[in-house]
CSV table of C-alpha atoms in Angstrom, one decimal:
chain,number,residue,atom,x,y,z
I,8,PHE,CA,0.0,0.0,0.0
I,9,PHE,CA,2.8,2.3,0.9
I,10,LEU,CA,4.4,1.5,-2.3
I,11,LEU,CA,1.3,2.0,-4.2
I,12,ALA,CA,0.6,5.3,-2.3
I,13,GLY,CA,4.2,6.3,-3.1
I,14,ARG,CA,3.7,5.4,-6.7
I,15,VAL,CA,0.4,7.3,-6.8
I,16,GLN,CA,2.1,10.3,-5.2
I,17,GLU,CA,5.0,10.0,-7.7
I,18,VAL,CA,2.5,9.7,-10.6
I,19,GLY,CA,0.6,12.7,-9.2
I,20,THR,CA,3.8,14.7,-9.0
I,21,GLU,CA,4.7,13.6,-12.5
I,22,LYS,CA,1.3,14.4,-13.7
I,23,GLN,CA,1.4,17.8,-12.1
I,24,GLY,CA,4.9,18.4,-13.7
I,25,LEU,CA,3.5,17.2,-17.1
I,26,GLN,CA,0.5,19.5,-16.7
I,27,GLU,CA,2.7,22.4,-15.8
I,28,GLU,CA,4.9,21.5,-18.8
I,29,ALA,CA,1.8,21.2,-21.0
I,30,GLN,CA,0.6,24.5,-19.6
I,31,ARG,CA,4.0,26.1,-20.5
I,32,ALA,CA,3.9,24.4,-23.9
I,33,LYS,CA,0.4,25.8,-24.5
I,34,GLU,CA,1.6,29.2,-23.4
I,35,ALA,CA,4.6,29.0,-25.6
I,36,LEU,CA,2.4,27.8,-28.5
I,37,ARG,CA,-0.1,30.7,-27.9
I,38,SER,CA,2.9,33.1,-27.7
I,39,ALA,CA,4.3,31.7,-30.9
I,40,LYS,CA,0.9,32.0,-32.6
I,41,GLU,CA,0.6,35.6,-31.5
I,42,GLU,CA,4.2,36.3,-32.7
I,43,ARG,CA,3.4,34.7,-36.0
I,44,LYS,CA,0.3,36.8,-36.4
I,45,ARG,CA,2.3,40.0,-35.6
I,46,GLN,CA,4.9,39.0,-38.2
I,47,GLU,CA,2.2,38.2,-40.8
I,48,GLY,CA,0.6,41.6,-40.1
I,49,ARG,CA,4.0,43.3,-40.5
I,50,LEU,CA,4.6,41.3,-43.7
I,51,ARG,CA,1.1,42.3,-45.0
I,52,GLU,CA,1.9,45.9,-44.2
I,53,ARG,CA,5.3,45.7,-46.0
I,54,ASP,CA,3.6,44.0,-48.9
I,55,ASN,CA,0.9,46.7,-49.0
I,56,GLU,CA,3.6,49.4,-48.7
I,57,ALA,CA,5.7,47.7,-51.5
I,58,GLU,CA,2.6,47.5,-53.7
I,59,GLN,CA,1.8,51.1,-53.0
I,60,ARG,CA,5.4,52.2,-53.9
I,61,GLU,CA,5.2,50.2,-57.1
I,62,GLU,CA,1.9,51.9,-58.0
I,63,GLU,CA,3.5,55.3,-57.2
I,64,LEU,CA,6.6,54.4,-59.2
I,65,ALA,CA,4.4,53.4,-62.2
I,66,GLU,CA,2.5,56.7,-61.9
I,67,ALA,CA,5.8,58.6,-61.7
I,68,ARG,CA,7.1,56.8,-64.8
I,69,LYS,CA,3.9,57.6,-66.6
I,70,ARG,CA,4.2,61.3,-65.6
I,71,ALA,CA,7.9,61.3,-66.6
I,72,GLU,CA,7.0,59.8,-70.0
I,73,ASP,CA,4.2,62.4,-70.5
I,74,LEU,CA,6.6,65.2,-69.5
I,75,GLU,CA,9.3,63.8,-71.9
I,76,HIS,CA,6.7,63.8,-74.7
I,77,GLN,CA,5.7,67.4,-73.8
I,78,LEU,CA,9.3,68.4,-73.8
I,79,LYS,CA,10.0,66.8,-77.2
I,80,ARG,CA,6.9,68.6,-78.6
I,81,ALA,CA,7.9,71.9,-77.0
I,82,GLU,CA,11.4,71.5,-78.5
I,83,GLN,CA,9.9,70.7,-81.9
I,84,MET,CA,7.7,73.8,-81.7
I,85,ARG,CA,10.7,75.9,-80.6
I,86,LYS,CA,12.6,74.8,-83.7
I,87,GLU,CA,9.6,75.5,-86.0
I,88,ASN,CA,9.2,78.9,-84.4
I,89,GLU,CA,12.9,79.7,-84.8
I,90,ALA,CA,12.8,78.6,-88.5
I,91,LYS,CA,9.7,80.9,-89.0
I,92,LEU,CA,11.5,83.7,-87.2
I,93,ARG,CA,14.6,83.4,-89.4
I,94,GLU,CA,12.4,83.3,-92.5
I,95,ASN,CA,10.5,86.4,-91.3
I,96,LEU,CA,13.7,88.2,-90.5
I,97,LYS,CA,15.1,87.4,-94.0
I,98,LYS,CA,11.8,88.7,-95.5
I,99,GLU,CA,12.0,91.8,-93.4
I,100,GLU,CA,15.6,92.4,-94.4
I,101,ASP,CA,14.7,91.9,-98.1
I,102,LEU,CA,11.8,94.3,-97.8
I,103,ARG,CA,14.0,96.8,-96.0
I,104,LYS,CA,16.7,96.6,-98.8
I,105,GLU,CA,14.0,97.0,-101.4
I,106,ALA,CA,12.5,100.0,-99.6
I,107,GLU,CA,16.0,101.6,-99.4
I,108,GLU,CA,16.6,101.0,-103.1
I,109,LYS,CA,13.2,102.5,-103.9
I,110,ASN,CA,13.9,105.5,-101.7
I,111,LYS,CA,17.2,106.1,-103.4
I,112,LYS,CA,15.5,105.8,-106.8
I,113,TYR,CA,12.8,108.2,-105.7
I,114,ALA,CA,15.3,110.6,-104.2
I,115,ARG,CA,17.3,110.6,-107.5
I,116,THR,CA,14.1,111.1,-109.5
I,117,PHE,CA,13.1,113.9,-107.1
I,118,VAL,CA,16.5,115.6,-107.5
I,119,GLU,CA,16.3,115.2,-111.3
I,120,MET,CA,12.8,116.6,-111.4
I,121,LYS,CA,13.8,119.5,-109.1
I,122,LYS,CA,16.6,120.3,-111.5
I,123,GLN,CA,14.3,120.1,-114.5
I,124,TYR,CA,11.8,122.3,-112.7
I,125,ALA,CA,14.5,124.8,-111.9
I,126,ASP,CA,15.7,124.7,-115.5
I,127,MET,CA,12.1,125.2,-116.8
I,128,SER,CA,11.5,128.0,-114.3
I,129,GLU,CA,14.6,129.7,-115.5
I,130,ARG,CA,13.6,129.3,-119.2
I,131,PHE,CA,10.2,130.6,-118.4
I,132,GLN,CA,11.6,133.6,-116.5
I,133,ASN,CA,14.0,134.2,-119.4
I,134,LEU,CA,11.0,134.0,-121.9
I,135,VAL,CA,8.9,136.4,-119.8
I,136,GLU,CA,11.9,138.8,-119.6
I,137,SER,CA,12.6,138.4,-123.3
I,138,GLN,CA,8.9,139.2,-124.2
I,139,ALA,CA,9.0,142.2,-122.0
I,140,ARG,CA,12.1,143.5,-123.7
I,141,ALA,CA,10.7,142.7,-127.1
I,142,ARG,CA,7.6,144.7,-126.3
I,143,ARG,CA,9.8,147.5,-125.2
I,144,ASP,CA,12.3,147.1,-128.1
I,145,GLU,CA,9.8,145.7,-130.5
I,146,THR,CA,12.1,142.9,-131.4
I,147,PRO,CA,10.9,139.4,-132.0
I,148,PRO,CA,10.8,137.3,-128.9
I,149,ALA,CA,13.3,134.6,-128.3
I,150,THR,CA,12.1,131.0,-128.3
I,151,PRO,CA,12.1,129.4,-124.9
I,152,PHE,CA,14.0,126.4,-126.1
I,153,PRO,CA,17.3,126.8,-128.0
I,154,ARG,CA,16.9,125.7,-131.6
I,155,THR,CA,19.2,123.2,-133.1
I,156,PRO,CA,20.8,124.0,-136.5
I,157,ASP,CA,18.4,121.6,-138.2
I,158,ALA,CA,15.3,123.1,-136.5
I,159,ALA,CA,16.5,126.7,-137.4
I,160,ALA,CA,17.0,125.6,-141.0
I,161,ALA,CA,13.5,124.1,-141.1
I,162,ALA,CA,12.0,127.1,-139.6
I,163,GLY,CA,13.8,129.4,-142.0
I,164,ALA,CA,12.9,127.4,-145.1
């Protein structure tokens, strides 16, 4: 009986130790499960953050491509505008030169016409004075334009 009671006590102590060990194992298992859940949560967060960064990166690439396209178009437009500007400047220079040439021509024509006017005014004045003298002297008036020898011969004939 003592042996059996000792054995029962030993089994009880062993059982209690096993129960405590089982309790510690349960606690460790529960703690491990909680840790695993925390790690899974962190992994999900990291995955979400990585996915969000990938989306942001894709959007940034798209914006960069759009900006690059706009830049190329702006550069093309700048080149076209520069070509038009050079063409307009050349046209303007050609028109300026043409205007200068016309102004010179008109100035020469004006000077020539002014000389002709002065000459004609002088001839007219001479004619008026000649007629006035002729009336006074009763001499025939001089012609306003000098006669060439052929014209004088034709008038005398």
